[in-house]
Short mmCIF file of C-alpha atoms in Angstrom, two decimals:
data_model
loop_
_atom_site.label_atom_id
_atom_site.label_comp_id
_atom_site.label_asym_id
_atom_site.label_seq_id
_atom_site.Cartn_x
_atom_site.Cartn_y
_atom_site.Cartn_z
CA MET B 654 172.09 38.64 -147.27
CA LEU B 655 171.28 41.23 -144.65
CA ASN B 656 167.78 42.59 -144.35
CA CYS B 657 167.17 46.26 -143.48
CA LYS B 658 166.65 45.59 -139.79
CA GLN B 659 169.98 43.75 -139.50
CA SER B 660 171.68 46.35 -141.63
CA SER B 661 170.41 49.21 -139.43
CA GLU B 662 171.68 47.25 -136.41
CA LEU B 663 175.17 46.89 -137.87
CA LEU B 664 175.27 50.50 -139.05
CA SER B 665 174.52 51.59 -135.51
CA GLN B 666 177.07 49.19 -133.98
CA ALA B 667 179.71 50.45 -136.37
CA LEU B 668 179.58 53.66 -134.33
CA ASP B 669 180.24 51.76 -131.11
CA ARG B 670 182.68 48.98 -131.93
CA PRO B 671 185.12 48.00 -134.67
CA ILE B 672 183.15 45.88 -137.14
CA THR B 673 184.68 42.89 -138.90
CA PHE B 674 185.70 42.75 -142.53
CA ARG B 675 182.85 40.36 -143.25
CA GLU B 676 180.33 42.69 -141.62
CA ARG B 677 181.67 45.66 -143.53
CA LEU B 678 181.32 43.75 -146.78
CA ALA B 679 177.78 42.67 -145.97
CA ILE B 680 176.83 46.28 -145.23
CA ARG B 681 178.36 47.57 -148.44
CA LEU B 682 176.49 44.99 -150.46
CA HIS B 683 173.24 45.87 -148.78
CA LEU B 684 173.75 49.62 -149.19
CA LEU B 685 174.29 49.13 -152.93
CA ILE B 686 170.75 47.94 -153.32
CA CYS B 687 168.92 49.82 -150.55
CA ASP B 688 168.08 53.56 -150.66
CA GLY B 689 166.41 53.50 -147.24
CA CYS B 690 169.50 52.15 -145.49
CA ARG B 691 171.78 54.52 -147.40
CA ASN B 692 169.72 57.42 -146.10
CA PHE B 693 169.72 55.88 -142.63
CA ASP B 694 173.52 55.57 -142.71
CA LYS B 695 173.96 59.26 -143.56
CA GLN B 696 171.43 60.24 -140.93
CA LEU B 697 173.25 58.25 -138.24
CA THR B 698 176.43 60.16 -139.01
CA PHE B 699 174.52 63.41 -138.81
CA ILE B 700 172.84 62.46 -135.52
CA ARG B 701 176.20 61.67 -133.94
CA LYS B 702 177.63 64.97 -135.13
CA ALA B 703 174.62 66.91 -133.88
CA ALA B 704 174.59 65.14 -130.49
CA ARG B 705 178.24 65.96 -129.95
CA GLU B 706 177.64 69.54 -130.98
CA LEU B 707 174.62 69.98 -128.69
CA PRO B 708 176.49 71.04 -125.52
CA ARG B 709 177.96 73.93 -127.46
CA LYS B 710 174.53 75.13 -128.53
CA PHE B 711 173.05 75.95 -125.13
CA MET M 1340 189.35 86.88 -114.58
CA SER M 1341 190.80 83.56 -113.56
CA THR M 1342 194.41 83.15 -112.67
CA THR M 1343 195.32 79.95 -110.90
CA GLY M 1344 193.46 79.49 -107.66
CA THR M 1345 191.17 82.45 -107.98
CA ILE M 1346 187.70 81.98 -109.35
CA ASP M 1347 185.21 84.74 -109.09
CA PRO M 1348 181.93 83.30 -107.70
CA ASP M 1349 180.04 85.59 -110.08
CA ALA M 1350 181.84 83.97 -112.99
CA LEU M 1351 180.62 80.58 -111.76
CA GLN M 1352 177.03 81.80 -111.73
CA LEU M 1353 177.36 82.75 -115.39
CA HIS M 1354 177.85 79.10 -116.25
CA ARG M 1355 175.10 77.88 -114.00
CA SER M 1356 172.24 77.73 -116.49
CA TYR M 1357 174.43 75.97 -119.01
CA LEU M 1358 175.37 73.35 -116.43
CA VAL M 1359 171.76 72.88 -115.40
CA ARG M 1360 170.69 72.21 -118.98
CA TYR M 1361 173.55 69.81 -119.42
CA ALA M 1362 172.54 67.95 -116.26
CA ILE M 1363 168.84 67.88 -117.18
CA LEU M 1364 169.61 66.23 -120.51
CA GLN M 1365 171.44 63.48 -118.72
CA LEU M 1366 169.29 63.13 -115.59
CA ARG M 1367 165.91 64.29 -116.94
CA ASP M 1368 164.94 65.68 -113.59
CA PRO M 1369 165.19 69.46 -113.07
CA HIS M 1370 165.40 69.17 -109.29
CA LEU M 1371 168.14 66.57 -109.35
CA ALA M 1372 169.90 68.65 -111.98
CA GLU M 1373 169.78 71.76 -109.79
CA ASP M 1374 171.18 69.74 -106.86
CA VAL M 1375 173.99 68.25 -108.83
CA VAL M 1376 174.94 71.63 -110.29
CA GLN M 1377 174.93 73.14 -106.82
CA GLU M 1378 177.28 70.38 -105.68
CA THR M 1379 179.45 71.05 -108.71
CA LEU M 1380 179.72 74.76 -107.97
CA VAL M 1381 180.57 74.11 -104.32
CA ALA M 1382 183.20 71.57 -105.37
CA ALA M 1383 184.57 74.08 -107.86
CA ILE M 1384 184.98 76.73 -105.19
CA GLU M 1385 186.53 74.28 -102.75
CA ASN M 1386 188.98 73.05 -105.33
CA ARG M 1387 189.64 76.33 -107.07
CA SER M 1388 193.37 75.92 -106.48
CA LYS M 1389 193.27 73.01 -108.95
CA PHE M 1390 191.84 75.15 -111.71
CA SER M 1391 194.46 76.23 -114.17
CA ALA M 1392 193.89 79.39 -116.15
CA GLN M 1393 195.08 77.49 -119.21
CA SER M 1394 191.77 75.67 -119.58
CA SER M 1395 188.41 77.31 -120.00
CA LEU M 1396 186.35 77.61 -116.84
CA ARG M 1397 183.35 76.02 -118.52
CA THR M 1398 185.30 72.96 -119.65
CA TRP M 1399 186.63 72.54 -116.15
CA LEU M 1400 183.15 72.87 -114.62
CA VAL M 1401 181.67 70.37 -117.07
CA GLY M 1402 184.42 67.93 -116.08
CA ILE M 1403 183.39 68.19 -112.43
CA LEU M 1404 179.71 68.00 -113.36
CA LYS M 1405 180.24 64.75 -115.29
CA HIS M 1406 181.73 63.16 -112.20
CA LYS M 1407 178.89 64.40 -110.02
CA ILE M 1408 176.30 63.06 -112.47
CA LEU M 1409 177.96 59.65 -112.58
CA ASP M 1410 178.19 59.58 -108.77
CA LEU M 1411 174.52 60.37 -108.53
CA MET M 1412 173.58 57.70 -111.06
CA ARG M 1413 175.65 55.15 -109.12
CA ARG M 1414 173.86 56.09 -105.89
CA GLN M 1415 170.51 55.77 -107.64
CA ALA M 1416 171.45 52.38 -109.03
CA ARG M 1417 172.05 51.12 -105.47
CA GLU M 1418 168.70 52.37 -104.23
CA PRO M 1419 165.65 50.21 -104.84
CA GLN M 1420 163.82 51.62 -107.83
CA LEU M 1421 160.08 51.98 -107.63
CA ASP M 1422 159.51 52.88 -111.23
CA VAL M 1423 161.15 49.93 -112.91
CA ALA M 1424 158.49 49.77 -115.55
CA ASP M 1425 159.73 52.34 -117.97
CA GLY M 1426 157.86 51.13 -121.00
CA GLU M 1427 161.16 49.92 -122.36
CA ASP M 1428 160.47 46.53 -123.74
CA GLU M 1429 163.70 45.93 -125.61
CA ASN M 1430 162.31 45.45 -129.05
CA ASP M 1431 159.15 47.56 -128.98
CA LEU M 1432 160.35 50.48 -131.01
CA ILE M 1433 162.75 48.53 -133.18
CA ASP M 1434 160.04 46.05 -134.13
CA SER M 1435 157.50 48.73 -134.86
CA LEU M 1436 159.75 50.27 -137.52
CA PHE M 1437 160.24 47.10 -139.54
CA GLU M 1438 158.05 44.61 -141.36
CA LYS M 1439 158.12 41.00 -140.22
CA ASP M 1440 160.61 40.14 -142.98
CA GLY M 1441 163.01 42.86 -141.77
CA HIS M 1442 162.20 45.50 -144.40
CA TRP M 1443 161.67 49.10 -143.31
CA PHE M 1444 158.02 49.75 -142.64
CA ALA M 1445 158.66 53.24 -144.06
CA PRO M 1446 162.16 53.42 -145.58
CA PRO M 1447 164.07 56.54 -144.44
CA GLN M 1448 163.83 59.37 -146.94
CA ALA M 1449 166.75 61.68 -147.62
CA TRP M 1450 167.05 64.78 -145.42
CA ALA M 1451 167.48 68.08 -147.19
CA ASP M 1452 170.73 69.80 -146.24
CA PRO M 1453 171.02 68.66 -142.61
CA GLU M 1454 174.23 70.66 -142.14
CA LYS M 1455 172.29 73.83 -142.71
CA SER M 1456 169.84 72.90 -139.96
CA MET M 1457 172.70 73.07 -137.51
CA GLU M 1458 172.72 76.84 -137.96
CA ASN M 1459 169.07 77.08 -136.98
CA THR M 1460 168.17 77.66 -133.31
CA HIS M 1461 164.81 75.97 -133.78
CA PHE M 1462 166.52 72.84 -134.99
CA TRP M 1463 168.42 72.60 -131.70
CA GLU M 1464 165.19 73.03 -129.74
CA THR M 1465 163.64 70.17 -131.69
CA PHE M 1466 166.76 68.07 -131.22
CA GLU M 1467 166.72 68.64 -127.48
CA GLN M 1468 163.01 67.79 -127.28
CA CYS M 1469 163.56 64.59 -129.25
CA ASN M 1470 166.27 63.61 -126.79
CA GLN M 1471 163.93 64.27 -123.87
CA ARG M 1472 161.25 62.16 -125.44
CA MET M 1473 163.22 58.92 -125.44
CA PRO M 1474 162.59 56.36 -122.69
CA VAL M 1475 164.83 57.02 -119.69
CA ASN M 1476 167.36 54.19 -119.99
CA THR M 1477 167.62 54.56 -123.74
CA ALA M 1478 168.28 58.27 -123.43
CA ARG M 1479 170.73 57.71 -120.63
CA ALA M 1480 172.84 55.27 -122.64
CA PHE M 1481 172.73 57.50 -125.71
CA MET M 1482 173.70 60.60 -123.77
CA MET M 1483 176.58 58.79 -122.10
CA ARG M 1484 177.81 57.71 -125.51
CA GLU M 1485 177.39 60.88 -127.55
CA PHE M 1486 177.18 63.64 -125.01
CA MET M 1487 179.66 62.52 -122.39
CA GLU M 1488 181.58 60.59 -125.06
CA MET M 1489 182.01 57.48 -122.93
CA SER M 1490 182.99 54.15 -124.49
CA THR M 1491 180.49 51.30 -124.74
CA GLU M 1492 182.50 49.39 -122.10
CA GLU M 1493 182.21 52.27 -119.64
CA ILE M 1494 178.48 52.59 -120.31
CA CYS M 1495 177.87 48.86 -119.76
CA GLN M 1496 179.70 49.10 -116.48
CA GLU M 1497 177.78 52.17 -115.31
CA LEU M 1498 174.40 50.72 -116.24
CA SER M 1499 175.33 47.15 -115.24
CA ILE M 1500 174.15 45.74 -118.56
CA SER M 1501 175.73 43.44 -121.12
CA THR M 1502 177.54 44.79 -124.16
CA THR M 1503 174.83 43.42 -126.42
CA ASN M 1504 172.18 45.20 -124.39
CA CYS M 1505 174.17 48.36 -124.66
CA TRP M 1506 174.27 48.11 -128.46
CA VAL M 1507 170.52 47.47 -128.51
CA LEU M 1508 169.89 50.57 -126.38
CA LEU M 1509 172.07 52.71 -128.62
CA HIS M 1510 170.50 51.32 -131.78
CA ARG M 1511 167.05 52.03 -130.39
CA ALA M 1512 168.07 55.53 -129.34
CA ARG M 1513 169.34 56.37 -132.82
CA LEU M 1514 166.23 54.95 -134.47
CA ALA M 1515 164.02 56.92 -132.09
CA LEU M 1516 165.91 60.15 -132.66
CA ARG M 1517 165.84 59.63 -136.41
CA GLU M 1518 162.08 59.11 -136.36
CA CYS M 1519 161.54 62.12 -134.15
CA LEU M 1520 163.73 64.43 -136.23
CA ASP M 1521 162.15 63.16 -139.42
CA LEU M 1522 158.67 63.77 -138.05
CA HIS M 1523 159.26 67.12 -136.39
CA TRP M 1524 161.96 68.69 -138.47
CA PHE M 1525 163.08 67.25 -141.78
CA GLY M 1526 159.73 65.78 -142.76
CA SER M 1527 158.00 69.13 -142.65
CA THR M 1528 160.30 70.58 -145.32
CA ARG M 1529 159.64 67.68 -147.67
#
């Protein structure tokens, strides 16, 4: 079982490399039981979107 | 305004402040940013025949600027660095956010309508400040990834670090930004 620290690590890496089937499964299992990491996951997506939008906001 | 090969120098000046802000975010040094933008504008004028009116002038300028920034960072990497100590112990921030058993110290709370924040000028100011607040190498890797949209492989090469290190830097950057935004933006509406 992943803990939150490992899960946050994988969620971040998923934005930088293709993650394996096993990793994806482990994340999904963890997200089922963890509100904090579910929020973190959504926030990562938002942060990426915002960072890529930033140059257009100057 | 811009048919092939003719760029009005005044038009270039219009984009100057944009380019400077772009460069500051990546280099975090206003003087270096000014220099690199100056170089970019000179290069743009010298190579104006390569500019095609089909693309936007700003996009073209940013393309040149990216190259100039990378050149500068490569030159810096070759020079001996005096300020190596950057307060960037790999696991400092990451460790501080989690309990010993790997649980969140303070589990992330939901953010109210983040999409709506994107319409708010103050949000972008906060976002920019949070970016500036990250340790230099962390910010640099993050900006290369999200701002210049480089691949992890390219970033590792530029920073001469391992892939694993690169992932750690990016993970730390995202955690730091999340904390900062939570503290200075989303948390205050809770």
